[in-house]
Coordinates of C-alpha atoms and ligand atoms in Angstrom, one line a residue:
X483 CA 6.3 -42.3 104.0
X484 CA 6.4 -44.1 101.1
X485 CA 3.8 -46.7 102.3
X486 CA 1.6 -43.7 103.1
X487 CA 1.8 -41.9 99.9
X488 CA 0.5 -45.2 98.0
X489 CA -1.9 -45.4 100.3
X490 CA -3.0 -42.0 99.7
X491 CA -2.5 -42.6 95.9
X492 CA -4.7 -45.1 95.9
X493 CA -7.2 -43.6 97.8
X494 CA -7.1 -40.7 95.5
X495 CA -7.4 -43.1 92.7
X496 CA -10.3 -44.8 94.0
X497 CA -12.4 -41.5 94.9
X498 CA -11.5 -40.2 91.2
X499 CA -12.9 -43.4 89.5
X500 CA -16.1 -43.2 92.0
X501 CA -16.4 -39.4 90.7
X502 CA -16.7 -41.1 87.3
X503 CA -18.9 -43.9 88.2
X504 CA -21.2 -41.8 90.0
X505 CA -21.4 -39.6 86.4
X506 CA -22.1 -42.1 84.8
X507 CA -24.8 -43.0 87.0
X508 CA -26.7 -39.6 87.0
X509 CA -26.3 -39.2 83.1
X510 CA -27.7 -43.1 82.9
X511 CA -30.7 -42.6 85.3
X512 CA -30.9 -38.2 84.0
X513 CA -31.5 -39.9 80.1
X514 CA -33.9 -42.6 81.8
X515 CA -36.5 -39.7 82.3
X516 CA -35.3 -37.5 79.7
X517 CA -38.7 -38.4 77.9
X518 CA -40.9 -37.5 80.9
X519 CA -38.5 -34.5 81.2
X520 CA -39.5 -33.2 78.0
X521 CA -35.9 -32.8 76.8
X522 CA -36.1 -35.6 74.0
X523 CA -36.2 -33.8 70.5
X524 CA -36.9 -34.9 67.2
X525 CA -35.2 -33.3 64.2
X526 CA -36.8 -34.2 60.7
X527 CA -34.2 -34.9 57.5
X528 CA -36.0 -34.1 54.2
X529 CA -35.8 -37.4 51.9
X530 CA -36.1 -36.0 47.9
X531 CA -37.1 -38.1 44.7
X532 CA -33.7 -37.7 42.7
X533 CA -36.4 -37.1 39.9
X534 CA -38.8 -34.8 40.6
X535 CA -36.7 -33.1 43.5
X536 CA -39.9 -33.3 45.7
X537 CA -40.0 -34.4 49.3
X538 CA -41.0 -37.7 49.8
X539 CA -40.5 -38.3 52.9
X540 CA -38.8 -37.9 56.2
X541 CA -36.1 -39.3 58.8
X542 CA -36.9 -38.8 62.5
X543 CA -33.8 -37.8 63.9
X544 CA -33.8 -37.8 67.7
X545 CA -31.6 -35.3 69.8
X546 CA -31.2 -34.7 73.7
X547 CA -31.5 -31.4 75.3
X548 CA -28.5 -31.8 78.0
X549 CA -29.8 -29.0 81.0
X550 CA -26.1 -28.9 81.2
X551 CA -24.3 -30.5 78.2
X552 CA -26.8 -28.6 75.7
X553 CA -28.4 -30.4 72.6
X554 CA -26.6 -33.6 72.2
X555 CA -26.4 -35.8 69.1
X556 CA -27.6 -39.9 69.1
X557 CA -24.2 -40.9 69.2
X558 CA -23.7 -39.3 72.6
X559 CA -26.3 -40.8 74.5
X560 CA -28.2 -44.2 71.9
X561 CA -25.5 -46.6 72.6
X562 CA -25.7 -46.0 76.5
X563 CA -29.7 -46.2 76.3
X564 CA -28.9 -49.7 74.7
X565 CA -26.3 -50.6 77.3
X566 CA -28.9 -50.2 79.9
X567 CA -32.2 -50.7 78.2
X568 CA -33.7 -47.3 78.4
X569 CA -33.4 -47.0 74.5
X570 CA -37.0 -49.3 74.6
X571 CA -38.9 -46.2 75.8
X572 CA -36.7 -43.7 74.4
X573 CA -37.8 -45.6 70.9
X574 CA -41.7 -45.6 72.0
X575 CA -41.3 -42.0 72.6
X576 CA -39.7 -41.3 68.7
X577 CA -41.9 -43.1 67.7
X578 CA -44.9 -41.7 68.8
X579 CA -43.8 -38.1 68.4
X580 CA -42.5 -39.3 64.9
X581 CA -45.7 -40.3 64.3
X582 CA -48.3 -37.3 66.1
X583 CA -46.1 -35.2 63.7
X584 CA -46.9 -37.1 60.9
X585 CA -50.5 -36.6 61.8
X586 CA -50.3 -33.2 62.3
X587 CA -49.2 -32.8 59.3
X588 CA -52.0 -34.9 57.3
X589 CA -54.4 -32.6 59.2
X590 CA -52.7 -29.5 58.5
X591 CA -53.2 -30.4 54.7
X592 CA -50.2 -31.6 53.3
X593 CA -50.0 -34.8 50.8
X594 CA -49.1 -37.7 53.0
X595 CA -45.3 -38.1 53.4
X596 CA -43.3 -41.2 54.4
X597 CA -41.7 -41.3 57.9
X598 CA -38.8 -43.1 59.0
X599 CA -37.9 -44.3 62.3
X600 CA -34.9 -45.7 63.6
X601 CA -35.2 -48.8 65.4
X602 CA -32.5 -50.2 67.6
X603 CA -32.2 -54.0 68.0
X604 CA -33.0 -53.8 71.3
X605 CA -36.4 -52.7 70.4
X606 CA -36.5 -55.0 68.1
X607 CA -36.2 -58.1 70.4
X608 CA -39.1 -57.0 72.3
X609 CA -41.6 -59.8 72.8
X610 CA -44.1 -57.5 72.5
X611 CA -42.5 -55.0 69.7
X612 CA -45.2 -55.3 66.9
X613 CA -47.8 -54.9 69.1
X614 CA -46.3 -51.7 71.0
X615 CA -45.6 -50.4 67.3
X616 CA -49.2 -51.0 66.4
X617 CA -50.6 -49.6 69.2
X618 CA -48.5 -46.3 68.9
X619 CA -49.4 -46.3 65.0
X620 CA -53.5 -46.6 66.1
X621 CA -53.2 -43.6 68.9
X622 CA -51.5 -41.3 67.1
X623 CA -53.9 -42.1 64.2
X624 CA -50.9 -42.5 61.7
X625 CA -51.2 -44.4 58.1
X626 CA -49.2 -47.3 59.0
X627 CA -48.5 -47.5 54.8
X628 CA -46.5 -44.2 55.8
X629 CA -44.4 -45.5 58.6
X630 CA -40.7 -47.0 57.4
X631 CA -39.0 -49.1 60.6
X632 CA -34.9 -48.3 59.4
X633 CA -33.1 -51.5 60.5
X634 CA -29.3 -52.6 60.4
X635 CA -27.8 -55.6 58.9
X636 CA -26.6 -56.7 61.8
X637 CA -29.5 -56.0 64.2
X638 CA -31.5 -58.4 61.7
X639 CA -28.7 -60.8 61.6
X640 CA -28.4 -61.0 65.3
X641 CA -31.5 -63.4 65.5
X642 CA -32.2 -64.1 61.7
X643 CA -35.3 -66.5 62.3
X644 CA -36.7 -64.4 65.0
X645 CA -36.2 -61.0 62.5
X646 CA -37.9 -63.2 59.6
X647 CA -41.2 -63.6 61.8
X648 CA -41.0 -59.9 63.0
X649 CA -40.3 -58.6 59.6
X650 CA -43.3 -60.5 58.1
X651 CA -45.6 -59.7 61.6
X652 CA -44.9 -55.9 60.5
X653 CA -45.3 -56.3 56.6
X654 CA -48.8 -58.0 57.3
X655 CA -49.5 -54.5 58.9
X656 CA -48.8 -52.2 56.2
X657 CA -45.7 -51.3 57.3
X658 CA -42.4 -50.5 55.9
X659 CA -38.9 -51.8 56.0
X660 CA -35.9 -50.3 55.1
X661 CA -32.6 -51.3 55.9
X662 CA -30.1 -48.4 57.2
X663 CA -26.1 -48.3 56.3
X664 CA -26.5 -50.8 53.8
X665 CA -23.7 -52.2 53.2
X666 CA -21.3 -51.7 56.2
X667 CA -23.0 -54.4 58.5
X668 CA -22.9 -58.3 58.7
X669 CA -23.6 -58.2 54.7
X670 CA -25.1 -61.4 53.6
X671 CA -27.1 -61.5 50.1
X672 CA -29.0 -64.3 50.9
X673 CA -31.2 -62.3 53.9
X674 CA -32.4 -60.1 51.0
X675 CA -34.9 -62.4 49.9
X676 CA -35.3 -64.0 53.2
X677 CA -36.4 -60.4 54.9
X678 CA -39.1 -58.6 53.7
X679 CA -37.8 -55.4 52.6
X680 CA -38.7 -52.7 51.1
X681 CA -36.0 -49.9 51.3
X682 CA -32.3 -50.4 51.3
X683 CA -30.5 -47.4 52.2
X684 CA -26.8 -46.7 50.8
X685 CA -24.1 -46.0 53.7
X686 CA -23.2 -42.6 53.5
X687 CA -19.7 -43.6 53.6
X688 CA -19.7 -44.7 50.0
X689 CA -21.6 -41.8 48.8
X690 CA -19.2 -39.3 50.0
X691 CA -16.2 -41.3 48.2
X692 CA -18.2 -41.7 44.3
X693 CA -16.0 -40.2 41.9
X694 CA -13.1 -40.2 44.2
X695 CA -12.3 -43.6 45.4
X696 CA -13.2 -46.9 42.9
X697 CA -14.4 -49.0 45.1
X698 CA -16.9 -47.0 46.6
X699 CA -18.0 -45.7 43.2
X700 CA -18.6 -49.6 42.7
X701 CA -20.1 -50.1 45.2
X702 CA -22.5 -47.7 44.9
X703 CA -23.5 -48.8 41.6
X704 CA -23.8 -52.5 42.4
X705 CA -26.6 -51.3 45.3
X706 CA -28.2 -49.1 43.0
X707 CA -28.6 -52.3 40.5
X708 CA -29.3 -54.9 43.0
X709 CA -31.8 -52.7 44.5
X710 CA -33.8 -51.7 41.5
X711 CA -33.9 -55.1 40.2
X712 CA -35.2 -56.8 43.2
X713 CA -38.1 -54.2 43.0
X714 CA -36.6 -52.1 46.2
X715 CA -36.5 -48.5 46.8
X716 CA -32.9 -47.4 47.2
X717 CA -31.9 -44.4 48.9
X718 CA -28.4 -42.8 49.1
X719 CA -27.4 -41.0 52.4
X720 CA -25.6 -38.1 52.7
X721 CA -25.4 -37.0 49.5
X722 CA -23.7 -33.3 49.9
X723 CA -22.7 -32.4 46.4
X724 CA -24.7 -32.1 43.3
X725 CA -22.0 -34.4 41.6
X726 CA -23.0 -36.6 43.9
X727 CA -26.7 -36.9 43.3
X728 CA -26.4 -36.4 39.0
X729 CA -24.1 -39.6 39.3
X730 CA -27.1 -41.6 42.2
X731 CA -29.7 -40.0 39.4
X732 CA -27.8 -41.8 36.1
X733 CA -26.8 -45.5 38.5
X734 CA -31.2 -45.0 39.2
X735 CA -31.3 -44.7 42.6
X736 CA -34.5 -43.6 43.7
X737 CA -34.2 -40.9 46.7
X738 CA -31.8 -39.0 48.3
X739 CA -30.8 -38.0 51.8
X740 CA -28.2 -35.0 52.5
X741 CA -27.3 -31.8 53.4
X742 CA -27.1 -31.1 49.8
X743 CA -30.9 -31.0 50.2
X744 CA -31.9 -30.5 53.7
X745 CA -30.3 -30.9 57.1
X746 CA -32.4 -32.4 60.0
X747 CA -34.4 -29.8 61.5
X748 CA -36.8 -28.8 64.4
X749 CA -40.7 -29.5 63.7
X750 CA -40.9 -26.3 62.3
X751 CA -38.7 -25.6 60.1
X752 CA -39.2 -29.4 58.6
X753 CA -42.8 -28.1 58.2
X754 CA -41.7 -24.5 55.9
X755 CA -39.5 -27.3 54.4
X756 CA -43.1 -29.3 53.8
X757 CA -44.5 -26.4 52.3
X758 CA -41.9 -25.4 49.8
X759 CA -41.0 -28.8 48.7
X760 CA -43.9 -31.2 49.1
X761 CA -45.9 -32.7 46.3
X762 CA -48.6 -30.6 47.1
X763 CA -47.0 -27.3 47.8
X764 CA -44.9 -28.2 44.4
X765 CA -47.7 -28.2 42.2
X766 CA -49.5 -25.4 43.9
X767 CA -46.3 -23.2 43.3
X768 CA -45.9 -23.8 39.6
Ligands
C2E12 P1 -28.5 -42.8 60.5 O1 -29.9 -43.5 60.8 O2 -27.7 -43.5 59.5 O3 -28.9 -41.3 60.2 C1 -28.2 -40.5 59.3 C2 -27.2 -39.7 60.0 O4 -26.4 -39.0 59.0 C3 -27.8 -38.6 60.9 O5 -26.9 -38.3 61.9 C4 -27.8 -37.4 59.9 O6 -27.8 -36.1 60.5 C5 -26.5 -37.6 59.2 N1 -26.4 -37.0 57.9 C6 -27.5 -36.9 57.0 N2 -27.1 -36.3 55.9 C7 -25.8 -36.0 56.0 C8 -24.8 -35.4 55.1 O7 -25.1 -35.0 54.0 N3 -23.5 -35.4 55.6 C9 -23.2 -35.8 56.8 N4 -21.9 -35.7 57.2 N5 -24.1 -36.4 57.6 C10 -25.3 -36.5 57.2 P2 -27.4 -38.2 63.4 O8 -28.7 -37.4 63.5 O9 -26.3 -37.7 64.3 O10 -27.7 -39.7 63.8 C11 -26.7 -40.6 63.9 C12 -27.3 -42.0 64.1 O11 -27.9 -42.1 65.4 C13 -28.3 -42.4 63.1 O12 -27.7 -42.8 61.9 C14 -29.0 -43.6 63.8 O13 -28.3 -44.7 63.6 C15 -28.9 -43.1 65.2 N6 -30.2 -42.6 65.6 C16 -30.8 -41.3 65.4 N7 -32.0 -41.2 65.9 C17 -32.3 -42.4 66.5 C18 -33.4 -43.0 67.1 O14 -34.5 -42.3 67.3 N8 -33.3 -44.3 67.6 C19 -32.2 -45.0 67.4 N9 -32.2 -46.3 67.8 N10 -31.1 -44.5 66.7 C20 -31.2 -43.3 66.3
MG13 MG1 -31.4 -44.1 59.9
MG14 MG1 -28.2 -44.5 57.9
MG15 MG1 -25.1 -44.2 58.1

């Protein structure tokens, strides 16, 4: 009996696991054609001059639109893309709809913006990456000045002399480079000046702590001063409190990121957001 029962156990054990594995398929190959599915959606987060308080640009955000999960966040579904590779065409599909917004946009009248893309390293390691970025860029008759490519420390590191060429491959085009969660990656000044970089972007986990923790406060000043003296545009994400952004405004930071400002929202609402706040709705309304 006993025999039996661990038998039975283990068959039990074995069907459950398969129940899993068999999940993880169909969400695996369901996100594979979740682009051709039309249930990939960008959300747009509002980037503001600490300044002026004036949009200056914004960060294409993508979601997933689960048929039975509902709207799911990057963190639920990005890092399997990248397990399996499907993150390549997921990125060529941000991008371009990144980018046909961007345009529609320009066309609709607004002062050109800056758009920011996540790009996973993945992507990144493409042989053919520039050219696929390019091509998008030319189709969806964006400004490539306008396009920022938001990189991590340690997706750059990964390959250092292969991310020199790439970085310099995409600079030659007008392009932008900013690098994302500065500061919580494989850190190394040195690939400051080796990169070609334009934007380094403050890990919203030391925003949230200035004023409350030292370190972070420190922190947060050092990147605001390294930043501005080599000439880069620094921006601080997630800044939620006006505290917050008077103390970014006095270190000079440049731009801010937050729910304090805006949230990430659907095309539409990014657009009213466009109109209220953008340099060219700002002067009209004054
Ligand atoms: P990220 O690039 O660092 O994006 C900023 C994240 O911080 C976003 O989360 C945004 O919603 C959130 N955030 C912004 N302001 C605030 C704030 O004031 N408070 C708080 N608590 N959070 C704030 P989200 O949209 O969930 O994205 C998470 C991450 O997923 C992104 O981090 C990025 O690494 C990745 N991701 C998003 N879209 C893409 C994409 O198209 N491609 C790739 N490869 N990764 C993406
Ligand atoms: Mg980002
Ligand atoms: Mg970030
Ligand atoms: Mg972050």
């Amino acid at each position: 009996l006993a025999k039996e029962q661990g038998r039975g156990n283990h068959q039990f054990f074995r069907s459950d696991l398969g129940v899993q594995a068999q999940d993880r398929l169909d969400f695996e190959s369901r996100l594979r054609s979740a682009g051709e599915r039309g249930e990939l959606r960008l959300h747009y987060q509002g980037q503001f001059d600490l300044q002026t308080e004036a949009i200056v640009g914004f960060e294409a955000l993508v979601r997933w639109e689960h048929p039975q999960l509902g709207l799911l966040g990057p963190d639920r579904f990005i890092p399997t893309a990248e397990e399996t590779g499907s993150i390549v065409e997921l990125g060529n599909w941000v991008l371009r709809t990144a980018c046909r917004q961007w345009r529609a946009w320009v066309d609709a009248g607004h002062a050109p913006v800056q758009m920011a893309v996540n790009i996973s390293v993945r992507q990144l390691r493409q042989p053919d990456f520039v050219d696929q970025v390019l091509r998008i860029v030319r189709e969806a008759g964006m400004d490539p000045a306008c396009l920022e490519l938001e990189l991590t420390e340690t997706g750059l590191m990964t390959d250092a002399d292969l991310s020199t060429g790439i970085l310099e491959r995409v600079k030659a085009q007008g392009m932008r480079v900013s690098i994302d969660d500065f500061g919580t990656g494989y850190s190394s000044l040195a690939y400051l000046n080796r990169f070609s970089i334009d934007t380094l972007k403050i890990d919203r986990s030391f925003v949230r702590e200035i004023g409350s923790a030292r370190d972070s406060t420190a922190i947060v000043q050092a990147i605001s001063a390294l930043g501005s003296a080599m000439r880069l545009t620094v921006v601080a994400e997630g800044v939620e409190t006006p505290a917050q952004a008077e103390f970014l405004r006095a270190q000079g930071c440049h731009v801010a990121q937050g729910y304090l400002y805006s949230r990430p929202l659907p095309p539409d609402a990014a657009t009213q957001l466009l109109q209220q706040r953008g340099r060219d709705g700002a002067r009209s309304g004054r």
